């Protein structure tokens, strides 16, 4: 995998109380691509909505990304994940991985 042009963000923290997502991007649409993005030592936590590393609600493509750290969502009925919280039918996650600790009701 070519990552020479990728970007790394380290130590990003987003803690949300209430109805908002905790991830780098809330939503990406069908025409959007997040590519070669690496998040290290993140701390994303939401008590009322999705929590994930790269995108909470994915309609687009996430390609060649990685996540490490901690991701947590409360007992909200919303999913949480290392790369994507919820992957819609048009969403694609390609060649990505997560070593993040993911805790929540729906993982």
Short mmCIF file of C-alpha atoms in Angstrom, two decimals, residues 6 42 49 88 100 104:
data_model
loop_
_atom_site.label_atom_id
_atom_site.label_comp_id
_atom_site.label_asym_id
_atom_site.label_seq_id
_atom_site.Cartn_x
_atom_site.Cartn_y
_atom_site.Cartn_z
CA UNK A 6 -0.72 10.04 3.60
CA UNK A 42 -6.95 8.90 19.65
CA UNK A 49 -24.47 8.98 19.20
CA UNK A 88 -24.30 2.59 4.72
CA UNK A 100 -8.07 0.74 18.80
CA UNK A 104 -19.92 0.18 23.39
#
